CSV table of C-alpha atoms in Angstrom, one decimal:
chain,number,residue,atom,x,y,z
A,1,MET,CA,50.7,21.7,21.4
A,2,VAL,CA,47.2,22.2,22.7
A,3,THR,CA,44.1,20.5,21.3
A,4,VAL,CA,40.8,22.3,21.6
A,5,ALA,CA,37.4,20.8,20.6
A,6,MET,CA,34.5,23.2,20.1
A,7,ALA,CA,30.8,22.4,19.3
A,8,PRO,CA,27.6,24.3,18.7
A,9,PRO,CA,24.8,24.1,21.3
A,10,LYS,CA,23.2,20.7,21.8
A,11,GLY,CA,20.3,20.2,19.5
A,12,ASP,CA,21.6,22.3,16.7
A,13,PRO,CA,21.7,20.5,13.3
A,14,GLU,CA,25.0,19.3,11.9
A,15,LEU,CA,27.1,21.8,10.0
A,16,ASP,CA,26.9,21.6,6.2
A,17,ALA,CA,29.9,22.2,3.9
A,18,LEU,CA,29.2,25.9,3.6
A,19,GLN,CA,28.7,26.4,7.3
A,20,ARG,CA,32.0,24.5,8.0
A,21,GLU,CA,33.8,26.8,5.6
A,22,GLY,CA,32.3,29.8,7.4
A,23,VAL,CA,33.3,28.6,10.8
A,24,ILE,CA,36.9,28.0,9.7
A,25,PHE,CA,37.0,31.5,8.1
A,26,LEU,CA,35.7,33.2,11.3
A,27,LEU,CA,38.2,31.3,13.5
A,28,ARG,CA,41.0,31.9,11.1
A,29,LYS,CA,40.2,35.6,11.1
A,30,GLY,CA,40.3,35.7,14.9
A,31,PHE,CA,43.5,33.8,15.3
A,32,ASP,CA,45.2,35.8,12.6
A,33,SER,CA,44.7,38.9,14.8
A,34,LEU,CA,46.6,37.3,17.6
A,35,GLU,CA,50.3,37.1,18.0
A,36,ALA,CA,50.5,36.0,21.7
A,37,VAL,CA,48.2,35.4,24.6
A,38,GLU,CA,48.7,36.2,28.3
A,39,GLY,CA,49.2,33.4,30.7
A,40,PRO,CA,49.4,33.4,34.5
A,41,ASP,CA,51.1,36.4,36.1
A,42,GLY,CA,51.4,38.2,32.8
A,43,MET,CA,53.4,35.4,31.2
A,44,GLU,CA,53.5,35.8,27.4
A,45,ILE,CA,52.6,32.7,25.5
A,46,GLU,CA,53.4,33.0,21.7
A,47,LEU,CA,51.1,31.3,19.2
A,48,MET,CA,53.5,29.7,16.7
A,49,ASP,CA,50.9,28.0,14.4
A,50,ASP,CA,47.5,26.5,14.3
A,51,VAL,CA,45.5,23.9,12.5
A,52,ILE,CA,41.7,24.2,12.2
A,53,ALA,CA,39.6,21.3,11.0
A,54,ALA,CA,35.8,21.5,10.8
A,55,HIS,CA,33.4,18.6,10.8
A,56,PRO,CA,29.6,18.2,10.9
A,57,GLY,CA,29.6,18.2,14.7
A,58,GLY,CA,32.0,21.1,15.3
A,59,VAL,CA,35.6,22.1,15.1
A,60,LEU,CA,38.9,20.6,16.2
A,61,LEU,CA,41.8,23.1,16.7
A,62,LYS,CA,45.4,22.5,17.4
A,63,LEU,CA,47.5,25.3,18.7
A,64,PHE,CA,51.3,25.2,18.6
A,65,VAL,CA,52.5,27.4,21.4
A,66,ASP,CA,55.8,28.6,22.8
A,67,ALA,CA,55.4,28.9,26.5
A,68,PRO,CA,58.1,29.3,29.3
A,69,ALA,CA,56.2,26.5,31.1
A,70,LEU,CA,54.0,24.2,29.1
A,71,GLU,CA,51.8,23.6,32.2
A,72,PHE,CA,50.3,27.0,31.6
A,73,ALA,CA,49.6,26.5,27.9
A,74,GLU,CA,46.3,24.7,28.4
A,75,ASP,CA,44.7,27.4,30.6
A,76,ALA,CA,45.9,30.1,28.3
A,77,ALA,CA,44.6,28.3,25.2
A,78,ARG,CA,41.2,27.7,26.8
A,79,GLU,CA,40.9,31.4,27.8
A,80,VAL,CA,41.8,32.8,24.4
A,81,VAL,CA,39.5,30.4,22.5
A,82,ALA,CA,36.6,31.1,24.9
A,83,GLU,CA,37.2,34.9,24.4
A,84,LEU,CA,37.4,34.4,20.6
A,85,LEU,CA,34.1,32.5,20.6
A,86,GLU,CA,32.4,35.1,22.9
A,87,ARG,CA,33.4,38.1,20.6
A,88,THR,CA,32.5,36.3,17.4
A,89,GLU,CA,28.7,36.7,17.3
A,90,PRO,CA,27.8,33.6,15.1
A,91,LEU,CA,29.9,31.4,17.5
A,92,ALA,CA,28.9,33.1,20.8
A,93,ASP,CA,26.8,30.1,21.9
A,94,TRP,CA,29.5,27.5,21.0
A,95,GLN,CA,31.1,25.6,23.8
A,96,ILE,CA,34.6,24.2,24.4
A,97,THR,CA,34.1,20.5,24.9
A,98,ARG,CA,37.7,19.6,25.6
A,99,CYS,CA,41.1,21.3,25.9
A,100,ALA,CA,44.3,19.3,26.5
A,101,VAL,CA,48.1,19.8,26.2
A,102,GLU,CA,49.9,17.2,24.2
A,103,LEU,CA,53.6,17.0,24.9
A,104,ASN,CA,56.4,15.6,22.8
A,105,SER,CA,60.0,15.1,23.9
A,106,GLU,CA,61.4,18.1,21.9
A,107,LEU,CA,58.9,20.6,23.3
A,108,LEU,CA,59.3,19.1,26.7
A,109,GLN,CA,63.1,19.7,26.6
A,110,GLU,CA,62.6,23.2,25.3
A,111,SER,CA,60.3,23.9,28.3
A,112,LEU,CA,62.9,22.5,30.7
A,113,ASP,CA,65.7,24.5,29.2
A,114,ALA,CA,63.7,27.7,29.4
A,115,ALA,CA,62.6,27.1,33.0
A,116,ASP,CA,64.6,28.8,35.7
A,117,GLY,CA,64.5,29.4,39.5
A,118,PRO,CA,63.6,27.3,42.5
A,119,ASP,CA,60.1,26.6,41.1
A,120,ALA,CA,61.5,25.1,37.9
A,121,PRO,CA,60.2,21.6,37.1
A,122,PRO,CA,62.6,18.7,37.6
A,123,SER,CA,64.9,17.9,34.7
A,124,ASP,CA,63.9,14.2,34.7
A,125,PRO,CA,61.0,13.8,32.3
A,126,ALA,CA,59.7,10.8,34.3
A,127,GLU,CA,59.6,12.8,37.5
A,128,ARG,CA,58.0,15.7,35.7
A,129,ALA,CA,55.3,13.4,34.3
A,130,ARG,CA,54.7,11.9,37.8
A,131,ARG,CA,54.1,15.3,39.3
A,132,HIS,CA,51.9,16.4,36.4
A,133,ARG,CA,49.7,13.2,36.9
A,134,ALA,CA,49.6,13.9,40.7
A,135,ALA,CA,48.3,17.4,40.0
A,136,GLU,CA,45.6,16.1,37.6
A,137,PRO,CA,43.0,14.1,39.5
A,138,ALA,CA,41.5,12.9,36.2
A,139,PRO,CA,44.3,11.5,34.1
A,140,LEU,CA,42.1,11.1,31.0
A,141,GLN,CA,40.7,14.6,31.2
A,142,GLY,CA,40.9,16.3,27.8
A,143,ARG,CA,41.2,13.2,25.8
A,144,LEU,CA,38.7,12.5,23.0
A,145,ASP,CA,35.7,10.6,24.2
A,146,PRO,CA,36.1,6.9,22.9
A,147,ALA,CA,32.7,7.1,21.4
A,148,GLU,CA,33.7,10.2,19.4
A,149,VAL,CA,36.9,8.4,18.2
A,150,GLU,CA,34.9,5.3,17.1
A,151,ALA,CA,32.3,7.5,15.4
A,152,MET,CA,35.0,9.2,13.3
A,153,ARG,CA,36.6,5.8,12.6
A,154,SER,CA,33.3,4.5,11.3
A,155,ARG,CA,32.8,7.7,9.2
A,156,LEU,CA,36.2,7.5,7.6
A,157,ARG,CA,35.9,3.8,6.8
A,158,ALA,CA,32.5,4.5,5.2
A,159,LEU,CA,34.1,7.2,3.0
A,160,ALA,CA,36.9,5.0,1.8
A,161,PRO,CA,35.0,3.5,-1.2
A,162,LEU,CA,34.5,7.0,-2.6
A,163,LEU,CA,38.3,7.1,-3.4
A,164,ALA,CA,37.5,4.9,-6.5
A,165,ALA,CA,40.7,5.7,-8.3
A,166,PHE,CA,42.8,4.1,-5.6
A,167,PRO,CA,41.6,0.7,-4.2
A,168,LEU,CA,42.8,-0.4,-0.8
A,169,ASP,CA,45.8,-2.2,-2.2
A,170,CYS,CA,47.2,1.3,-2.9
A,171,PHE,CA,47.2,1.7,0.9
A,172,GLY,CA,49.0,-1.5,1.7
A,173,TYR,CA,46.0,-3.9,2.1
A,174,SER,CA,45.7,-7.0,0.1
A,175,ASP,CA,43.4,-10.1,0.2
A,176,ASP,CA,46.6,-12.1,0.0
A,177,PRO,CA,48.1,-12.1,3.5
A,178,GLU,CA,51.6,-12.5,2.0
A,179,GLU,CA,51.3,-9.1,0.2
A,180,ARG,CA,49.5,-7.3,3.0
A,181,THR,CA,51.4,-4.6,4.9
A,182,VAL,CA,48.5,-3.1,6.8
A,183,GLY,CA,45.1,-4.4,7.9
A,184,ARG,CA,41.8,-3.6,6.1
A,185,ALA,CA,40.6,-1.2,8.9
A,186,ALA,CA,43.8,0.9,8.8
A,187,ALA,CA,43.7,1.1,5.0
A,188,GLU,CA,40.0,2.2,5.1
A,189,VAL,CA,40.7,4.8,7.8
A,190,ALA,CA,43.6,6.2,5.6
A,191,ALA,CA,41.5,6.2,2.4
A,192,GLY,CA,38.6,7.8,4.2
A,193,ALA,CA,40.8,10.5,5.6
A,194,VAL,CA,41.9,11.4,2.1
A,195,VAL,CA,38.3,11.7,1.0
A,196,PHE,CA,37.5,13.7,4.2
A,197,ALA,CA,40.5,16.0,3.4
A,198,ILE,CA,39.1,16.9,0.0
A,199,ASP,CA,36.5,19.2,1.5
A,200,LEU,CA,39.1,20.8,3.7
A,201,LEU,CA,41.5,21.4,0.8
A,202,VAL,CA,38.9,23.0,-1.4
A,203,ASP,CA,37.4,25.1,1.4
A,204,GLU,CA,40.8,26.4,2.4
A,205,LEU,CA,41.6,27.4,-1.2
A,206,PHE,CA,38.3,29.3,-1.5
A,207,THR,CA,39.1,31.0,1.8
A,208,ASP,CA,42.6,31.9,0.6
A,209,LEU,CA,41.2,33.2,-2.7
A,210,ALA,CA,38.7,35.5,-0.8
A,211,SER,CA,41.5,36.8,1.4
A,212,LEU,CA,43.8,37.5,-1.6
A,213,GLU,CA,41.0,39.3,-3.4
A,214,ASP,CA,40.5,41.5,-0.3
A,215,ASP,CA,44.2,42.1,0.5
A,216,GLY,CA,46.2,41.4,-2.7
A,217,PRO,CA,47.4,41.9,-5.3
A,218,THR,CA,49.9,39.1,-4.6
A,219,VAL,CA,50.8,36.9,-1.6
A,220,ALA,CA,54.2,38.7,-1.4
A,221,GLU,CA,52.5,42.1,-1.0
A,222,SER,CA,49.6,41.0,1.2
A,223,ASP,CA,49.6,41.2,5.0
A,224,ALA,CA,46.9,38.5,5.2
A,225,THR,CA,47.7,35.0,6.6
A,226,PHE,CA,46.8,32.3,4.1
A,227,MET,CA,45.9,28.7,4.9
A,228,LEU,CA,47.6,27.1,1.8
A,229,LEU,CA,49.1,29.8,-0.3
A,230,ASP,CA,51.6,30.5,2.5
A,231,ASP,CA,52.8,26.9,2.2
A,232,LEU,CA,53.7,27.2,-1.5
A,233,PRO,CA,57.4,27.8,-2.4
A,234,PRO,CA,58.1,31.3,-1.1
A,235,GLN,CA,60.5,32.3,-3.9
A,236,PHE,CA,57.5,32.7,-6.2
A,237,ALA,CA,55.2,34.6,-3.8
A,238,ASP,CA,55.1,37.6,-6.0
A,239,GLU,CA,53.5,35.4,-8.7
A,240,TYR,CA,50.7,34.2,-6.5
A,241,THR,CA,48.0,36.5,-7.8
A,242,VAL,CA,44.3,36.3,-7.6
A,243,LEU,CA,44.3,34.7,-11.1
A,244,PHE,CA,46.9,32.2,-9.9
A,245,ALA,CA,44.7,31.3,-6.9
A,246,ARG,CA,41.7,30.8,-9.1
A,247,ARG,CA,43.7,28.5,-11.5
A,248,LEU,CA,44.9,26.5,-8.5
A,249,THR,CA,41.4,26.2,-7.1
A,250,VAL,CA,40.1,25.0,-10.4
A,251,THR,CA,42.9,22.5,-10.6
A,252,ALA,CA,42.1,21.2,-7.1
A,253,VAL,CA,38.5,20.7,-8.0
A,254,THR,CA,39.5,18.8,-11.2
A,255,LEU,CA,42.1,16.7,-9.5
A,256,THR,CA,39.9,15.7,-6.5
A,257,ALA,CA,37.0,14.8,-8.9
A,258,ARG,CA,39.3,12.4,-10.7
A,259,LEU,CA,40.1,10.7,-7.4
A,260,THR,CA,36.5,9.6,-7.1
A,261,GLN,CA,36.3,8.1,-10.5
A,262,PRO,CA,37.2,4.4,-11.1
A,263,HIS,CA,40.2,5.1,-13.2
A,264,PRO,CA,43.8,5.2,-12.2
A,265,THR,CA,45.2,8.7,-12.0
A,266,ARG,CA,48.4,10.5,-11.3
A,267,PRO,CA,49.5,14.2,-11.1
A,268,THR,CA,49.3,15.7,-14.6
A,269,CYS,CA,51.3,18.9,-13.8
A,270,ILE,CA,53.3,20.5,-11.0
A,271,ALA,CA,50.2,22.2,-9.5
A,272,GLU,CA,48.5,18.8,-9.1
A,273,GLU,CA,51.6,17.4,-7.5
A,274,LEU,CA,51.6,20.2,-4.9
A,275,LEU,CA,47.9,19.8,-4.3
A,276,LEU,CA,48.3,16.1,-3.7
A,277,ARG,CA,50.9,16.8,-1.1
A,278,PHE,CA,48.6,19.2,0.6
A,279,LEU,CA,45.8,16.6,0.5
A,280,LEU,CA,48.0,14.0,2.1
A,281,THR,CA,49.0,16.5,4.9
A,282,GLN,CA,45.3,17.3,5.5
A,283,ALA,CA,44.5,13.6,5.6
A,284,GLU,CA,47.2,13.0,8.2
A,285,VAL,CA,46.1,15.9,10.3
A,286,THR,CA,42.5,14.7,10.2
A,287,ALA,CA,43.5,11.2,11.5
A,288,ASP,CA,45.7,12.8,14.1
A,289,LEU,CA,43.0,15.2,15.4
A,290,TYR,CA,40.7,12.2,16.0
A,291,ASP,CA,43.4,10.0,17.7
A,292,LEU,CA,43.3,7.7,14.7
A,293,LEU,CA,46.9,8.2,13.4
A,294,THR,CA,48.3,4.9,14.5
A,295,GLU,CA,51.6,3.5,13.1
A,296,GLU,CA,49.5,1.3,10.8
A,297,VAL,CA,47.4,4.2,9.5
A,298,SER,CA,50.6,6.2,8.9
A,299,ALA,CA,52.1,3.3,7.0
A,300,ALA,CA,48.9,3.2,4.9
A,301,LEU,CA,49.2,6.9,4.0
A,302,GLU,CA,52.8,6.4,3.1
A,303,ALA,CA,51.9,3.5,0.9
A,304,PHE,CA,49.3,5.7,-0.8
A,305,ALA,CA,51.9,8.4,-1.4
A,306,ASP,CA,54.3,5.8,-2.9
A,307,SER,CA,51.5,4.5,-5.2
A,308,ILE,CA,51.2,7.9,-6.9
A,309,GLU,CA,53.7,8.6,-9.6
A,310,GLY,CA,56.3,11.0,-8.1
A,311,ASP,CA,57.6,11.0,-4.5
A,312,LEU,CA,55.0,12.9,-2.6
A,313,THR,CA,56.6,12.2,0.7
A,314,GLU,CA,59.7,14.3,0.1
A,315,ASP,CA,59.9,17.7,1.9
A,316,ASP,CA,61.9,19.4,-0.9
A,317,LEU,CA,59.8,20.2,-3.9
A,318,ASP,CA,61.5,19.2,-7.2
A,319,ILE,CA,60.2,22.2,-9.1
A,320,ALA,CA,62.0,23.6,-12.1
A,321,PRO,CA,63.2,27.2,-11.5
A,322,THR,CA,60.6,28.7,-13.8
A,323,GLY,CA,57.6,30.9,-13.2
A,324,ALA,CA,54.7,29.6,-11.1
A,325,GLY,CA,52.5,30.0,-14.2
A,326,ASP,CA,54.3,27.0,-15.7
A,327,TRP,CA,53.0,24.8,-13.0
A,328,PHE,CA,49.8,24.3,-14.9
A,329,THR,CA,51.5,23.0,-18.1
A,330,PRO,CA,50.7,19.3,-18.6
A,331,TYR,CA,53.7,16.9,-18.2
A,332,ASP,CA,52.9,15.4,-21.7
A,333,ASP,CA,50.3,15.6,-24.4
A,334,GLU,CA,48.1,12.9,-22.9
A,335,ASP,CA,47.8,14.6,-19.6
A,336,PHE,CA,44.6,16.7,-19.0
A,337,VAL,CA,44.6,20.1,-17.3
A,338,HIS,CA,41.4,22.1,-17.1
A,339,PRO,CA,41.2,24.7,-19.8
A,340,TYR,CA,40.8,27.5,-17.3
A,341,ALA,CA,43.9,26.5,-15.4
A,342,ALA,CA,45.9,25.9,-18.6
A,343,ASN,CA,45.1,29.3,-19.9
A,344,ASP,CA,47.7,31.9,-18.7
A,345,ASP,CA,46.2,34.8,-20.6
A,346,GLU,CA,45.0,37.0,-17.7
A,347,GLU,CA,43.0,39.4,-19.9
A,348,SER,CA,41.0,36.6,-21.6
A,349,LEU,CA,40.3,34.9,-18.3
A,350,GLN,CA,39.1,38.1,-16.6
A,351,GLY,CA,36.9,39.2,-19.4
A,352,PRO,CA,36.8,42.1,-21.9
A,353,GLY,CA,35.9,44.7,-19.3
A,354,ALA,CA,38.7,43.8,-16.8
A,355,ARG,CA,41.3,46.3,-15.9
């Protein structure tokens, strides 16, 4: 995995919400056109997945790559991002502020298994790490600047009170030390990450909606790559129409608005439960991108998931084998679903002149 940070020229104003959405769209469009990049000596490095997160000061990008040798991944990622910025006119003046490979044991072993020949790296991870450090004169090169991490930590903690529907005790913090499972700072970072992720969730849904309108009529029939719609249960892909995407977006706006109101809330339909899972994933990615996803912050996010009715931490979605249109049906008569989302009459929603 390669982490790349990008920023506009110094002196430019911070990006507003619309500009952040635009930057994500441009980068997404660029990366969707790529299947692989060329590394040293013509080596092909496949792009497996990517995560793009925009913030007022720029963009953080994580590229998941499959490379015969992970040592080449950083150079290849830097080159392809620089080329993408250069050929994207609105981003031509942007700069790469950091680029670093992050290894985990599974990817490391895959790289070792794939390596061959006399120049293959040693099989011992400790020796491999020693050689890598020896080749890098600046061990901390590519890491987030501590000041940047602290600035984001402060920003997230300041956002935490906006999640009014869920006080800090939903994240494992309590004024009573006997009931406390995480510290106040970790709980505030986790809550703030959820608030921060609201913009990302809604922006990505609008981006997906625009992509589906251009290349529909359904996700199953589209060649586009979607940011969230591709993560929905694939067996219903032929039901993910433009109207479905609109209903899902309206549901996301309604749900996230409730999270900022001082009243306890829970998922009122299957669509909201799915959206909450996406929101939690976005919050976790946000904390991770800024080197804030400590064990304590992870525990706080897990406590938040447990505090919401329904097990949002499970990978398998407990969805009845019915049409995706039923996902907007309230669980009971007391649950509220926005009238637009609840209405499954396509003709009435599109207007009398729709075809």
